[in-house]
Amino acid sequence: MSEVEERITRIKQHKGVKGLLIVGDDGNIIRNTLGSGSDKESKSYAHHVSEIAKKAKSVIRDINPLDDLTFFRIKAKRQEILVAPDKSYFLIVIQNIDEDNDAINRS
C-alpha cells in the first residue's frame, strides 16, 4: 500500500469521519471515499468547498503576501469540514460531530 493510501486509511479511521475528497484546483474530484450513492453530494462538497478555499487563500494573500493558507475548518451543527489546501489540490475531510463530545467541549 502506498504512503498516500495509508494516510487516507488512517484519516478515515478517525471517529466521526464520513469520508474525504481530494479535489483538483479546477473543482474536479480526484479521489472520493464518501461511498457509492453520494455522487451528487460529493460534487456539491467539491464545488462549494473548493470555491471557499480559493477565496480564503486569496484573503490570506491580500492580508500578507508572504503568508499562505495551510488549513481551515468549517463547523456546522452536525458536521465539520476540514480543508488542507495545496498548490494544485484540496484535501477535504467531512466529519460528523459527536453530540456527546460536542456538549462536553462547550462546557
PDB file of C-alpha atoms in Angstrom, residues 3-104:
ATOM      1  CA  GLU A   3       2.052   6.136   1.621  1.00  0.00           C
ATOM      2  CA  VAL A   4      -0.920   8.147   0.301  1.00  0.00           C
ATOM      3  CA  GLU A   5      -3.275   5.180   0.683  1.00  0.00           C
ATOM      4  CA  GLU A   6      -2.017   4.602   4.224  1.00  0.00           C
ATOM      5  CA  ARG A   7      -2.718   8.210   5.164  1.00  0.00           C
ATOM      6  CA  ILE A   8      -6.182   8.095   3.614  1.00  0.00           C
ATOM      7  CA  THR A   9      -6.951   4.913   5.562  1.00  0.00           C
ATOM      8  CA  ARG A  10      -5.689   6.491   8.782  1.00  0.00           C
ATOM      9  CA  ILE A  11      -7.826   9.607   8.272  1.00  0.00           C
ATOM     10  CA  LYS A  12     -10.923   7.523   7.525  1.00  0.00           C
ATOM     11  CA  GLN A  13     -10.473   5.621  10.798  1.00  0.00           C
ATOM     12  CA  HIS A  14     -10.847   8.747  12.946  1.00  0.00           C
ATOM     13  CA  LYS A  15     -14.054   8.896  14.928  1.00  0.00           C
ATOM     14  CA  GLY A  16     -16.911  10.533  13.038  1.00  0.00           C
ATOM     15  CA  VAL A  17     -15.178  10.769   9.654  1.00  0.00           C
ATOM     16  CA  LYS A  18     -17.818  10.377   6.972  1.00  0.00           C
ATOM     17  CA  GLY A  19     -15.311  10.452   4.147  1.00  0.00           C
ATOM     18  CA  LEU A  20     -12.753  12.512   2.333  1.00  0.00           C
ATOM     19  CA  LEU A  21     -12.289  14.106  -1.041  1.00  0.00           C
ATOM     20  CA  ILE A  22      -9.199  15.082  -2.917  1.00  0.00           C
ATOM     21  CA  VAL A  23     -10.244  17.818  -5.312  1.00  0.00           C
ATOM     22  CA  GLY A  24      -8.199  19.446  -8.055  1.00  0.00           C
ATOM     23  CA  ASP A  25      -7.852  23.213  -8.333  1.00  0.00           C
ATOM     24  CA  ASP A  26     -10.447  23.050 -11.109  1.00  0.00           C
ATOM     25  CA  GLY A  27     -13.057  21.549  -8.740  1.00  0.00           C
ATOM     26  CA  ASN A  28     -12.895  18.044 -10.223  1.00  0.00           C
ATOM     27  CA  ILE A  29     -12.799  15.129  -7.810  1.00  0.00           C
ATOM     28  CA  ILE A  30      -9.540  13.158  -7.903  1.00  0.00           C
ATOM     29  CA  ARG A  31     -10.365  10.772  -5.033  1.00  0.00           C
ATOM     30  CA  ASN A  32     -13.663  10.162  -3.252  1.00  0.00           C
ATOM     31  CA  THR A  33     -14.234   7.977  -0.186  1.00  0.00           C
ATOM     32  CA  LEU A  34     -17.747   9.193   0.671  1.00  0.00           C
ATOM     33  CA  GLY A  35     -19.130   5.945  -0.711  1.00  0.00           C
ATOM     34  CA  SER A  36     -21.413   4.949  -3.507  1.00  0.00           C
ATOM     35  CA  GLY A  37     -24.711   6.712  -3.998  1.00  0.00           C
ATOM     36  CA  SER A  38     -23.339  10.049  -2.825  1.00  0.00           C
ATOM     37  CA  ASP A  39     -22.063  11.321  -6.178  1.00  0.00           C
ATOM     38  CA  LYS A  40     -24.274  14.418  -6.114  1.00  0.00           C
ATOM     39  CA  GLU A  41     -23.271  15.154  -2.507  1.00  0.00           C
ATOM     40  CA  SER A  42     -19.575  14.671  -3.349  1.00  0.00           C
ATOM     41  CA  LYS A  43     -19.779  17.023  -6.316  1.00  0.00           C
ATOM     42  CA  SER A  44     -21.533  19.610  -4.160  1.00  0.00           C
ATOM     43  CA  TYR A  45     -18.838  19.420  -1.463  1.00  0.00           C
ATOM     44  CA  ALA A  46     -16.092  19.548  -4.103  1.00  0.00           C
ATOM     45  CA  HIS A  47     -17.538  22.582  -5.850  1.00  0.00           C
ATOM     46  CA  HIS A  48     -18.539  24.665  -2.841  1.00  0.00           C
ATOM     47  CA  VAL A  49     -15.604  23.908  -0.564  1.00  0.00           C
ATOM     48  CA  SER A  50     -13.002  24.419  -3.291  1.00  0.00           C
ATOM     49  CA  GLU A  51     -14.574  27.815  -4.089  1.00  0.00           C
ATOM     50  CA  ILE A  52     -14.464  28.806  -0.403  1.00  0.00           C
ATOM     51  CA  ALA A  53     -10.858  27.589  -0.164  1.00  0.00           C
ATOM     52  CA  LYS A  54      -9.809  29.666  -3.195  1.00  0.00           C
ATOM     53  CA  LYS A  55     -11.390  32.757  -1.666  1.00  0.00           C
ATOM     54  CA  ALA A  56      -9.803  32.067   1.715  1.00  0.00           C
ATOM     55  CA  LYS A  57      -6.365  31.671   0.094  1.00  0.00           C
ATOM     56  CA  SER A  58      -6.888  34.981  -1.672  1.00  0.00           C
ATOM     57  CA  VAL A  59      -7.863  36.760   1.545  1.00  0.00           C
ATOM     58  CA  ILE A  60      -4.764  35.468   3.341  1.00  0.00           C
ATOM     59  CA  ARG A  61      -2.554  36.630   0.445  1.00  0.00           C
ATOM     60  CA  ASP A  62      -4.241  40.073   0.491  1.00  0.00           C
ATOM     61  CA  ILE A  63      -3.562  40.462   4.204  1.00  0.00           C
ATOM     62  CA  ASN A  64       0.060  39.375   3.933  1.00  0.00           C
ATOM     63  CA  PRO A  65       1.601  38.335   0.588  1.00  0.00           C
ATOM     64  CA  LEU A  66       4.228  36.266   2.411  1.00  0.00           C
ATOM     65  CA  ASP A  67       1.615  34.056   4.118  1.00  0.00           C
ATOM     66  CA  ASP A  68      -0.277  31.148   2.654  1.00  0.00           C
ATOM     67  CA  LEU A  69      -3.350  29.282   3.819  1.00  0.00           C
ATOM     68  CA  THR A  70      -2.375  25.876   5.217  1.00  0.00           C
ATOM     69  CA  PHE A  71      -5.550  24.614   6.889  1.00  0.00           C
ATOM     70  CA  PHE A  72      -9.042  25.687   7.875  1.00  0.00           C
ATOM     71  CA  ARG A  73     -12.240  24.169   9.105  1.00  0.00           C
ATOM     72  CA  ILE A  74     -15.894  24.939   8.764  1.00  0.00           C
ATOM     73  CA  LYS A  75     -18.084  23.839  11.640  1.00  0.00           C
ATOM     74  CA  ALA A  76     -21.844  23.492  11.410  1.00  0.00           C
ATOM     75  CA  LYS A  77     -24.369  21.929  13.761  1.00  0.00           C
ATOM     76  CA  ARG A  78     -23.995  18.360  12.571  1.00  0.00           C
ATOM     77  CA  GLN A  79     -20.801  18.300  10.510  1.00  0.00           C
ATOM     78  CA  GLU A  80     -17.359  19.741  10.357  1.00  0.00           C
ATOM     79  CA  ILE A  81     -15.434  20.193   7.118  1.00  0.00           C
ATOM     80  CA  LEU A  82     -11.654  20.179   7.392  1.00  0.00           C
ATOM     81  CA  VAL A  83      -9.704  21.585   4.451  1.00  0.00           C
ATOM     82  CA  ALA A  84      -5.993  21.358   3.709  1.00  0.00           C
ATOM     83  CA  PRO A  85      -5.264  23.294   0.505  1.00  0.00           C
ATOM     84  CA  ASP A  86      -2.176  22.695  -1.581  1.00  0.00           C
ATOM     85  CA  LYS A  87      -0.916  24.341  -4.778  1.00  0.00           C
ATOM     86  CA  SER A  88      -2.934  22.159  -7.131  1.00  0.00           C
ATOM     87  CA  TYR A  89      -5.499  20.329  -4.998  1.00  0.00           C
ATOM     88  CA  PHE A  90      -7.568  20.418  -1.803  1.00  0.00           C
ATOM     89  CA  LEU A  91      -7.899  17.677   0.791  1.00  0.00           C
ATOM     90  CA  ILE A  92     -11.422  17.857   2.220  1.00  0.00           C
ATOM     91  CA  VAL A  93     -12.477  15.740   5.187  1.00  0.00           C
ATOM     92  CA  ILE A  94     -16.150  15.577   6.154  1.00  0.00           C
ATOM     93  CA  GLN A  95     -16.682  14.637   9.768  1.00  0.00           C
ATOM     94  CA  ASN A  96     -19.917  14.114  11.674  1.00  0.00           C
ATOM     95  CA  ILE A  97     -19.932  15.890  15.016  1.00  0.00           C
ATOM     96  CA  ASP A  98     -20.394  13.642  18.013  1.00  0.00           C
ATOM     97  CA  GLU A  99     -23.127  15.356  20.018  1.00  0.00           C
ATOM     98  CA  ASP A 100     -21.913  13.927  23.342  1.00  0.00           C
ATOM     99  CA  ASN A 101     -18.329  15.153  22.867  1.00  0.00           C
ATOM    100  CA  ASP A 102     -19.522  18.482  21.468  1.00  0.00           C
ATOM    101  CA  ALA A 103     -21.600  19.128  24.611  1.00  0.00           C
ATOM    102  CA  ILE A 104     -18.550  18.377  26.762  1.00  0.00           C
TER     103      ILE A 104
END
